[in-house]
mmCIF file with all atom_site columns, C-alpha atoms in Angstrom:
data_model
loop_
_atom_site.group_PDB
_atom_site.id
_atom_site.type_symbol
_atom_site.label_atom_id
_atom_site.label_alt_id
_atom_site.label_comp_id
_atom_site.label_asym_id
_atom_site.label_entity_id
_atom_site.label_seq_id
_atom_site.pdbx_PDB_ins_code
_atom_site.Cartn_x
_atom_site.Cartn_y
_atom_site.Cartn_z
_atom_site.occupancy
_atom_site.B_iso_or_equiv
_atom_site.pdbx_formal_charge
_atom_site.auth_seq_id
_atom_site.auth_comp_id
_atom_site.auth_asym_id
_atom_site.auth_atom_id
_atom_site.pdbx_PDB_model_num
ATOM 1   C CA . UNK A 1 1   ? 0.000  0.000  0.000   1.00 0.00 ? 881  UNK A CA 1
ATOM 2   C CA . UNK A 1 2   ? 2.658  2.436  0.871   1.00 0.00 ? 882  UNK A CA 1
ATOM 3   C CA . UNK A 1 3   ? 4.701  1.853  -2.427  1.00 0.00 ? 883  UNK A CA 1
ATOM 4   C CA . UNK A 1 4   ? 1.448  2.185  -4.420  1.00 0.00 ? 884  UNK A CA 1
ATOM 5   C CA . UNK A 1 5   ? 0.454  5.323  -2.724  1.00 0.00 ? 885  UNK A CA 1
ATOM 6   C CA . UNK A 1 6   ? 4.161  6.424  -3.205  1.00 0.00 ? 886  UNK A CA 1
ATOM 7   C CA . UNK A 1 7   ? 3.958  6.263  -6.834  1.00 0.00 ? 887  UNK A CA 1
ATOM 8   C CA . UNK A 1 8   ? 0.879  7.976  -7.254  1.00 0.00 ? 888  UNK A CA 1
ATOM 9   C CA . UNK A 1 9   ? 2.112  10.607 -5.318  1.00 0.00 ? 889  UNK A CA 1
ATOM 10  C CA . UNK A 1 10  ? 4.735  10.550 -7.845  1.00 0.00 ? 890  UNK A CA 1
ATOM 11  C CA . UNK A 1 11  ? 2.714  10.815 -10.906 1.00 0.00 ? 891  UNK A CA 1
ATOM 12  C CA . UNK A 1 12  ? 0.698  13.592 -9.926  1.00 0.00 ? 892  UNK A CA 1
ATOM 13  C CA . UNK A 1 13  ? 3.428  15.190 -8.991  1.00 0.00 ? 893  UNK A CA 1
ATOM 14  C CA . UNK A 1 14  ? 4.535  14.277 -12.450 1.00 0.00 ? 894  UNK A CA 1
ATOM 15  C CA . UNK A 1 15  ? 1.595  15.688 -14.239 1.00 0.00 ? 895  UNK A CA 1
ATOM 16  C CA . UNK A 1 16  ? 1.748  19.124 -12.369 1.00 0.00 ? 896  UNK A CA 1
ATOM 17  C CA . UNK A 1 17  ? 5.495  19.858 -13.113 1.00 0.00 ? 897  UNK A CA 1
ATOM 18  C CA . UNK A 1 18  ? 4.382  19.108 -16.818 1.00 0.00 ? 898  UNK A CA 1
ATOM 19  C CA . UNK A 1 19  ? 1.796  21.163 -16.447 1.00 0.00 ? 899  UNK A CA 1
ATOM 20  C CA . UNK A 1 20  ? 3.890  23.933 -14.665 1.00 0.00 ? 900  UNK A CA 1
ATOM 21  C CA . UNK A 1 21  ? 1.104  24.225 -12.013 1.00 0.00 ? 901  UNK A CA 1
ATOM 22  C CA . UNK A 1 22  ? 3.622  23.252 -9.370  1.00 0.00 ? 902  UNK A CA 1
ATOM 23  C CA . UNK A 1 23  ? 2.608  25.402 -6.329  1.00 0.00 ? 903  UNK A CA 1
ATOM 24  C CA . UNK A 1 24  ? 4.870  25.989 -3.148  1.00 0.00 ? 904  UNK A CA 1
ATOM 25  C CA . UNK A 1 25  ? 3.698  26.790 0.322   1.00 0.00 ? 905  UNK A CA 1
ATOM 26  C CA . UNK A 1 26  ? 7.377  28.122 1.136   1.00 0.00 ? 906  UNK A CA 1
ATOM 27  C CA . UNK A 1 27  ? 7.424  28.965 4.558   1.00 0.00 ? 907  UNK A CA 1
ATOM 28  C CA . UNK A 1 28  ? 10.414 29.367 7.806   1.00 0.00 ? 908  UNK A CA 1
ATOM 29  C CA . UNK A 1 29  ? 10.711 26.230 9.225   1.00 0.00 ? 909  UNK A CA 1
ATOM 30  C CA . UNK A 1 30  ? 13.663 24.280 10.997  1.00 0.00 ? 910  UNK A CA 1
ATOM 31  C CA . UNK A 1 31  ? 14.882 20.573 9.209   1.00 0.00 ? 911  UNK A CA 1
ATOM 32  C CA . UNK A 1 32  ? 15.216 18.182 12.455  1.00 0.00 ? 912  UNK A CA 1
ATOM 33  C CA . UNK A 1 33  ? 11.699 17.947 12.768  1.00 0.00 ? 913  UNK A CA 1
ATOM 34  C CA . UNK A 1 34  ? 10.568 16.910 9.390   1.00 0.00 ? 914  UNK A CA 1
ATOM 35  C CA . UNK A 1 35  ? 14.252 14.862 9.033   1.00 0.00 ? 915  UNK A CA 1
ATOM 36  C CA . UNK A 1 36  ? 12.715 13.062 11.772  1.00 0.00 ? 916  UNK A CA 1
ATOM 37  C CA . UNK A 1 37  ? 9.113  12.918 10.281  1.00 0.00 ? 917  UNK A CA 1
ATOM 38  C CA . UNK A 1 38  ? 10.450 10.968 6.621   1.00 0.00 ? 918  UNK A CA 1
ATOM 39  C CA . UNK A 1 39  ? 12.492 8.856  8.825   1.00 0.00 ? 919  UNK A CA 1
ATOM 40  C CA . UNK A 1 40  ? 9.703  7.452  10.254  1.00 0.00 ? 920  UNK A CA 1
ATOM 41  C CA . UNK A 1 41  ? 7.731  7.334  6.992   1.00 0.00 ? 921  UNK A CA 1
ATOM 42  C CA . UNK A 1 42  ? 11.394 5.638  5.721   1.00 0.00 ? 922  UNK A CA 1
ATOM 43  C CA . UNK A 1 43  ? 11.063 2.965  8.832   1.00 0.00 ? 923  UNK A CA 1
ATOM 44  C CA . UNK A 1 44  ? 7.691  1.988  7.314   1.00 0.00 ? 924  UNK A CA 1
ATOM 45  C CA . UNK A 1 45  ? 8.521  1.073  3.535   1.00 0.00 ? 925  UNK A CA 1
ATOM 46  C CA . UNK A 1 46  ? 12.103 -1.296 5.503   1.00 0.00 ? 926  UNK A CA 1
ATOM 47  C CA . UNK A 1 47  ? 12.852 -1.759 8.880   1.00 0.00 ? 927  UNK A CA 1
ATOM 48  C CA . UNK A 1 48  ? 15.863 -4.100 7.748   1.00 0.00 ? 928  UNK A CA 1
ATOM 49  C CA . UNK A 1 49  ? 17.869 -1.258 7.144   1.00 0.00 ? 929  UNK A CA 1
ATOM 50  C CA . UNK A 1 50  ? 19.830 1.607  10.014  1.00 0.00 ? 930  UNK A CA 1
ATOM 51  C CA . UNK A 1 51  ? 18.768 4.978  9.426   1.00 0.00 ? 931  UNK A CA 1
ATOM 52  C CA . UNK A 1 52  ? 21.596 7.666  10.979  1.00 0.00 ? 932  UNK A CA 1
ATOM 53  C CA . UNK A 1 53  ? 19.814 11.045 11.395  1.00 0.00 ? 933  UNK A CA 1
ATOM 54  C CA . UNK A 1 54  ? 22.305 13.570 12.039  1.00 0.00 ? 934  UNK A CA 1
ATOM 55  C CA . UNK A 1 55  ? 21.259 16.218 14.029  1.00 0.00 ? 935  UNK A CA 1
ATOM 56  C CA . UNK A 1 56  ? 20.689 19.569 12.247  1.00 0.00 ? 936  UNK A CA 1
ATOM 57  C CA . UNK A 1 57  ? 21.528 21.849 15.657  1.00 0.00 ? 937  UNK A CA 1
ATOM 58  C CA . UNK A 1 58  ? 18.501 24.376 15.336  1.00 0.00 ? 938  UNK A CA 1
ATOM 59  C CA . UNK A 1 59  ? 19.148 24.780 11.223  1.00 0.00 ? 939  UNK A CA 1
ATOM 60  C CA . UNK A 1 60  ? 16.020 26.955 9.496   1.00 0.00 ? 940  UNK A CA 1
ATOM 61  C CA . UNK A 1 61  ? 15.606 27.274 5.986   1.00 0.00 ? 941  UNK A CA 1
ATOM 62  C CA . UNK A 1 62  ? 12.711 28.502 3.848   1.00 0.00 ? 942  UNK A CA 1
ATOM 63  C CA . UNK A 1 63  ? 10.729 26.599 1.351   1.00 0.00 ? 943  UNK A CA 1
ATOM 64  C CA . UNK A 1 64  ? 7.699  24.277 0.503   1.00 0.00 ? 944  UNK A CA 1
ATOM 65  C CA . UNK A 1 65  ? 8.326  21.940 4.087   1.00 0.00 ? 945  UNK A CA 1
ATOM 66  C CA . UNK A 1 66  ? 5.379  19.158 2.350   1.00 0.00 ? 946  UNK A CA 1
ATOM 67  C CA . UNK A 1 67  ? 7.570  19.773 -1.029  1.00 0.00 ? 947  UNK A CA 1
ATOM 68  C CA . UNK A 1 68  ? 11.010 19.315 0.478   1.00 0.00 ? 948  UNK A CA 1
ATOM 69  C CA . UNK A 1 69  ? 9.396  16.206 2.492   1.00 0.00 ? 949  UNK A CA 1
ATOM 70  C CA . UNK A 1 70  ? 9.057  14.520 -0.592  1.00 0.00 ? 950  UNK A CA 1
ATOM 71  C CA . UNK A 1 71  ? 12.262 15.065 -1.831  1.00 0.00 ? 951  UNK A CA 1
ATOM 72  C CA . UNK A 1 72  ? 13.677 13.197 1.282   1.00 0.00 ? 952  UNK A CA 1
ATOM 73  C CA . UNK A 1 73  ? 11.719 10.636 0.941   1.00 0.00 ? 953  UNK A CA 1
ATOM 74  C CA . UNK A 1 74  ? 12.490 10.259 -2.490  1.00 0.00 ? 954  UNK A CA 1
ATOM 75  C CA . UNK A 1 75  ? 15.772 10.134 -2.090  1.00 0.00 ? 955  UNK A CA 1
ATOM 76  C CA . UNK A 1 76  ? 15.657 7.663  1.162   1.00 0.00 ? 956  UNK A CA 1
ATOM 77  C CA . UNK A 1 77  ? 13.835 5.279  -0.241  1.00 0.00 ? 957  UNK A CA 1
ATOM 78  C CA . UNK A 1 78  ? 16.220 5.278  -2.987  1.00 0.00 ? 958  UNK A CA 1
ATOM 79  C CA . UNK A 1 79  ? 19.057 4.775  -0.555  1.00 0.00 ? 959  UNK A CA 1
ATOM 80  C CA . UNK A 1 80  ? 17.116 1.898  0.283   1.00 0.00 ? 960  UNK A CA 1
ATOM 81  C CA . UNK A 1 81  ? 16.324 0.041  -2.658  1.00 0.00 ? 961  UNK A CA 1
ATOM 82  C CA . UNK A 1 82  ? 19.845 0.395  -3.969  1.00 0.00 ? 962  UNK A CA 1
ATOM 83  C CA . UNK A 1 83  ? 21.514 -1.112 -0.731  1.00 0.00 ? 963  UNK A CA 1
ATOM 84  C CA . UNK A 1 84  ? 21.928 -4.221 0.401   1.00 0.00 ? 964  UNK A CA 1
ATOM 85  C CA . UNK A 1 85  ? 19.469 -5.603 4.147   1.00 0.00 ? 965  UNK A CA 1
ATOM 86  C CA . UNK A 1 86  ? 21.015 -4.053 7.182   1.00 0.00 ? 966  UNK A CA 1
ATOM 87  C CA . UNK A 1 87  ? 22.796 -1.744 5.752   1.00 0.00 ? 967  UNK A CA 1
ATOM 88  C CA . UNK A 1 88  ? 23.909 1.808  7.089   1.00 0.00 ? 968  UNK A CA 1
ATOM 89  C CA . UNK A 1 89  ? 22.095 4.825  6.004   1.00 0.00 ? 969  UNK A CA 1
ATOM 90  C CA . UNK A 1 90  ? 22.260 8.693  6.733   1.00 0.00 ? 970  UNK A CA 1
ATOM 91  C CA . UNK A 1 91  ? 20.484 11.405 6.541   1.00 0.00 ? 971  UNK A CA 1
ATOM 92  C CA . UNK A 1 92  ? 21.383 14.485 7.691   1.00 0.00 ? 972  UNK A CA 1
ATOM 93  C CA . UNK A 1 93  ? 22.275 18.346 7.056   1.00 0.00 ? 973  UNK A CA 1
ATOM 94  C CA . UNK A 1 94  ? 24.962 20.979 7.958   1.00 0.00 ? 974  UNK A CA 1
ATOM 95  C CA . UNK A 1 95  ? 25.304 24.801 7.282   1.00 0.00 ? 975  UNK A CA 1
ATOM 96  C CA . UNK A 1 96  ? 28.273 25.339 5.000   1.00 0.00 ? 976  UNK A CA 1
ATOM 97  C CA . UNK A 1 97  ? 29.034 29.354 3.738   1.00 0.00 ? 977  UNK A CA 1
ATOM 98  C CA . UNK A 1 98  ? 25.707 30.562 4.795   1.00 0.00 ? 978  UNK A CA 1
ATOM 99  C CA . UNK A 1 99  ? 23.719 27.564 3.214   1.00 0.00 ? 979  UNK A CA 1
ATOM 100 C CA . UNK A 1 100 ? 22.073 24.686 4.230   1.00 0.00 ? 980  UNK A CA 1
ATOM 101 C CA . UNK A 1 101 ? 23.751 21.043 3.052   1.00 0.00 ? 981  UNK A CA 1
ATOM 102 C CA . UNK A 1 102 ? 21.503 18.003 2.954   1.00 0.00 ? 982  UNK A CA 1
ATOM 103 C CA . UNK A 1 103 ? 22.247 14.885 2.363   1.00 0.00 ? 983  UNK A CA 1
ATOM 104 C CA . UNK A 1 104 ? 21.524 11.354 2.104   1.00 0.00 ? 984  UNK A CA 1
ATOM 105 C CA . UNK A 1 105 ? 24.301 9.016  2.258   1.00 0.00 ? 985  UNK A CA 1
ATOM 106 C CA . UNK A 1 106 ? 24.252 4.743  1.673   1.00 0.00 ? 986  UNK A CA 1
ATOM 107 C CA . UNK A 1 107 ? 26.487 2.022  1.190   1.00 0.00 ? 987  UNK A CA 1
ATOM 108 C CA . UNK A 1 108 ? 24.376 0.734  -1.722  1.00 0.00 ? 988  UNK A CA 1
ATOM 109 C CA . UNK A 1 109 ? 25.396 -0.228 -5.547  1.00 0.00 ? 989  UNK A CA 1
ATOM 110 C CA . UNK A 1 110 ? 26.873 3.160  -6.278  1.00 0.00 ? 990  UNK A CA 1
ATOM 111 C CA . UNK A 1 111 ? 26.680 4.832  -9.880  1.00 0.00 ? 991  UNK A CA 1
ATOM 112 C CA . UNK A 1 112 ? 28.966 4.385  -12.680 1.00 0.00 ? 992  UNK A CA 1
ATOM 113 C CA . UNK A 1 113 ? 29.890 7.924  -14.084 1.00 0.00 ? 993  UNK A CA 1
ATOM 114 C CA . UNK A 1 114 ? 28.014 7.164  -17.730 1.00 0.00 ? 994  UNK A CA 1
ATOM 115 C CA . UNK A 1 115 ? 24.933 6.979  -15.840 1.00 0.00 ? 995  UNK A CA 1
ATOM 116 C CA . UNK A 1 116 ? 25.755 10.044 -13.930 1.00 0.00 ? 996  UNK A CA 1
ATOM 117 C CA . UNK A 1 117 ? 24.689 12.492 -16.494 1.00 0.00 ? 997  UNK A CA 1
ATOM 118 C CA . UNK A 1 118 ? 21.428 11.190 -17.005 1.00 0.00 ? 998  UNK A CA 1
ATOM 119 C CA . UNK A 1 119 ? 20.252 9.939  -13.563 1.00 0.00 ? 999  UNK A CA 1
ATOM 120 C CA . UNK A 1 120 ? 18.263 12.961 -13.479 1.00 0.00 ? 1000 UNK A CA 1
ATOM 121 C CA . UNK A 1 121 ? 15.987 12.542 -16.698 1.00 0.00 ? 1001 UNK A CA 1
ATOM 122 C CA . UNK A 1 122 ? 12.511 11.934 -16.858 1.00 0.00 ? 1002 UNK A CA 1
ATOM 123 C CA . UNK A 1 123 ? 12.024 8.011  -16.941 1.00 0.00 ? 1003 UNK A CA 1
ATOM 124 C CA . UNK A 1 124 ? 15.601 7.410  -17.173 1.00 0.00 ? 1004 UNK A CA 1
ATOM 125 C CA . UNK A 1 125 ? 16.253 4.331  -15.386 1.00 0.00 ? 1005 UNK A CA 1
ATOM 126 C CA . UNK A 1 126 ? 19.827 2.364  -14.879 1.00 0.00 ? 1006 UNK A CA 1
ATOM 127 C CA . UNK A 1 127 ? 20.259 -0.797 -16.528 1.00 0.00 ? 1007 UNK A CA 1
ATOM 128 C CA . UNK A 1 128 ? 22.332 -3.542 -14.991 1.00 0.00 ? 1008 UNK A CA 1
ATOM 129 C CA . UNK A 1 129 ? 22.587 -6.321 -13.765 1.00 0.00 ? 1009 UNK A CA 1
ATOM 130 C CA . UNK A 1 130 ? 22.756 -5.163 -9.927  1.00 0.00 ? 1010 UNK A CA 1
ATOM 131 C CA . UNK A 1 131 ? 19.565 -3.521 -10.052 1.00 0.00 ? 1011 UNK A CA 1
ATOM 132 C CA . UNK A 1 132 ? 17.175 -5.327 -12.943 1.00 0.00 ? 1012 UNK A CA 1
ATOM 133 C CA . UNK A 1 133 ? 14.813 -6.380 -9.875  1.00 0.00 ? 1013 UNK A CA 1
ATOM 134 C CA . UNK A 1 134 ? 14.133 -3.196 -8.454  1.00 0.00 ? 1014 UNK A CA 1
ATOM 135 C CA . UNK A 1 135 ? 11.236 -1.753 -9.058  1.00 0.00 ? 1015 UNK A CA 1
ATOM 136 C CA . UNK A 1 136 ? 10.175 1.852  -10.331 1.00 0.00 ? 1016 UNK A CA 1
ATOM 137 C CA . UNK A 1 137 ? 9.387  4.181  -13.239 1.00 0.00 ? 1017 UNK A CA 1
ATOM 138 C CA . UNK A 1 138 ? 12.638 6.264  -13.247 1.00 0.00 ? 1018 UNK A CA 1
ATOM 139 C CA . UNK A 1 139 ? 10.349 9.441  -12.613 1.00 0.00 ? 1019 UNK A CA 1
ATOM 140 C CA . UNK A 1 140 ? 11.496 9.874  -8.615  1.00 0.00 ? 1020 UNK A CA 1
ATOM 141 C CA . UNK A 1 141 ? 14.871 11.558 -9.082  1.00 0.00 ? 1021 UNK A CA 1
ATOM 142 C CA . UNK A 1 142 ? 13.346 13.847 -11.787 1.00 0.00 ? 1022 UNK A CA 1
ATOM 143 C CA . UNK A 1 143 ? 10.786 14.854 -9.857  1.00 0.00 ? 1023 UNK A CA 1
ATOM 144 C CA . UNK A 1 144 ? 13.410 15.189 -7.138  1.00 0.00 ? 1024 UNK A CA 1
ATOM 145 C CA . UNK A 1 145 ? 15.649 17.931 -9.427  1.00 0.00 ? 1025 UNK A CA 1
ATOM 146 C CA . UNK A 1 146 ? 12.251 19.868 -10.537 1.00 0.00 ? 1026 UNK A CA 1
ATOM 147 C CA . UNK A 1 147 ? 11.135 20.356 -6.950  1.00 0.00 ? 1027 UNK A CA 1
ATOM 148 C CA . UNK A 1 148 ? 14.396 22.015 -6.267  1.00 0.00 ? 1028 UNK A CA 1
ATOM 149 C CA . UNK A 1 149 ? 14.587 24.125 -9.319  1.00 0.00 ? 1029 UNK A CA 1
ATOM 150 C CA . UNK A 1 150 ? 11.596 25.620 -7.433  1.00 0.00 ? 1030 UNK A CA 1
ATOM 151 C CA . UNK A 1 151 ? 13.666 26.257 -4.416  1.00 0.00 ? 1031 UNK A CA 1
ATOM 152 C CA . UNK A 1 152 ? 16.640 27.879 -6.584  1.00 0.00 ? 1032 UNK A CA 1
ATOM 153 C CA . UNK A 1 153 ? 18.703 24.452 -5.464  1.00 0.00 ? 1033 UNK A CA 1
ATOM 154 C CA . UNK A 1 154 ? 19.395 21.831 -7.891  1.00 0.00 ? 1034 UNK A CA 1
ATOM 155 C CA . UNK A 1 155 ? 20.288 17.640 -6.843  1.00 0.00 ? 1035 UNK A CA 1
ATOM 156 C CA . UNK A 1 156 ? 24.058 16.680 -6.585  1.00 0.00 ? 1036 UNK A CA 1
ATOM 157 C CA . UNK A 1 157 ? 25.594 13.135 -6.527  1.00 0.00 ? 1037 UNK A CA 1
ATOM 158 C CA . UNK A 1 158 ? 28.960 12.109 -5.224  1.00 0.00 ? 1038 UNK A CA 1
ATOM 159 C CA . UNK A 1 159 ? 28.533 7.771  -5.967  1.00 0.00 ? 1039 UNK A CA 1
ATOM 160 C CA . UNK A 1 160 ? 31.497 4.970  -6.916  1.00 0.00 ? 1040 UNK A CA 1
ATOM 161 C CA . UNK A 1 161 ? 29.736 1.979  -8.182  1.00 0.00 ? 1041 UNK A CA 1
ATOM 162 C CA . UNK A 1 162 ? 30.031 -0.756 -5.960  1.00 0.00 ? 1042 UNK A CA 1
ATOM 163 C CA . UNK A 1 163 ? 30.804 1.831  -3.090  1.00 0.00 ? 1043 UNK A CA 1
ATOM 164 C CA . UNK A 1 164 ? 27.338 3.646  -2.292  1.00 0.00 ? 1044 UNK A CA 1
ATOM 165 C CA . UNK A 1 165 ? 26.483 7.434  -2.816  1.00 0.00 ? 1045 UNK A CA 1
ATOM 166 C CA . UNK A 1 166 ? 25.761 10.609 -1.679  1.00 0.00 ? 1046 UNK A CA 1
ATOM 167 C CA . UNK A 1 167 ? 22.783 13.111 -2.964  1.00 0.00 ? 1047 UNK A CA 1
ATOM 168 C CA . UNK A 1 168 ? 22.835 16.288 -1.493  1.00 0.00 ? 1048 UNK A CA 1
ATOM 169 C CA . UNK A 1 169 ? 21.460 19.575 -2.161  1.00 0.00 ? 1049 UNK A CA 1
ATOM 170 C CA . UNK A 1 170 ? 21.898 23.037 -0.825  1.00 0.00 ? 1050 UNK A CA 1
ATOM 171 C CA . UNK A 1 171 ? 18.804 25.813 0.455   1.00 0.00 ? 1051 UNK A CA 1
ATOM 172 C CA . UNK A 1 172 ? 19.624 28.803 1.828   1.00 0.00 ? 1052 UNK A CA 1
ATOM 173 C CA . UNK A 1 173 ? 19.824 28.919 5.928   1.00 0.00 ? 1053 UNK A CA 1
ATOM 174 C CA . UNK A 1 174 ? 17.715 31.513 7.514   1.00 0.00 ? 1054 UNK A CA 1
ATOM 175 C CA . UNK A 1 175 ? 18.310 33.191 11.074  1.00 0.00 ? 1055 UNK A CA 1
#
């Protein structure tokens, strides 16, 4: 149920970023609290897996909290598909030159370079033999880089196949 409910939330947001009727609710708001929130929602799609929440120490940024939820999820559930049963994940953010850095970090299959470049397409999905049994539509990490567009951010990947990765993005850190 939660995977099916996860996808539909993916295709409609799909269809509104087509559309360009993409609305944010940007508003002040501090990360711990909905870092904690998605990984709880994270605990419910595995529980074979240990999530490391780092503690964001009081950081506030602005932006579409519901919007930016989503994105974490995304990108957590991700972390999780593409790792191996009890493995070690992180999420977690830290203020670097006035901005906000957050990231999710795994142990997983890692990313060859060639695939790199397109990870972030719309239906672009990897091909290989590590991964032909998970499941998706390849829409989540494009959905993932629109959403940010919106926040003036964009998604970045540090990944060594066979090694794990690390997306991250930056928003700007409010007082």
């Amino acid at each position: 149920t939660n995977k099916m409910s996860s996808m539909i939330k993916d295709f409609l947001s799909l269809a509104r970023i087509e559309e360009g009727k993409i609305k944010l609710d940007k508003e002040i708001f501090e990360l711990s609290p909905l870092l904690e929130e998605v990984v709880a929602d994270a605990h419910q799609l595995s529980t074979n897996y240990t999530i490391e929440l780092k503690d964001c120490g009081g950081l506030k940024v602005e932006g579409d909290k519901d919007k930016l939820g989503q994105v974490l999820i995304n990108l957590l559930s991700n972390a999780i598909k593409y790792s191996p049963a009890e493995s070690h994940i992180v999420l977690g953010c830290e203020e670097e030159n006035g901005k906000v850095k957050v990231y999710v970090t795994d142990r997983g299959v890692g990313i060859s370079e060639s695939h790199q470049k397109q990870l972030f397409t719309r239906f672009y999905r990897v091909e290989n033999e590590k991964v032909k049994t998970v499941s998706g539509f390849g829409v989540g990490l494009y959905i993932v880089s629109e959403i940010l567009k919106y926040h003036n951010s964009k998604i970045m990947l540090d990944s060594k196949e066979g090694e794990g990765s690390t997306f991250y993005f930056f928003l700007d850190a409010v007082a």
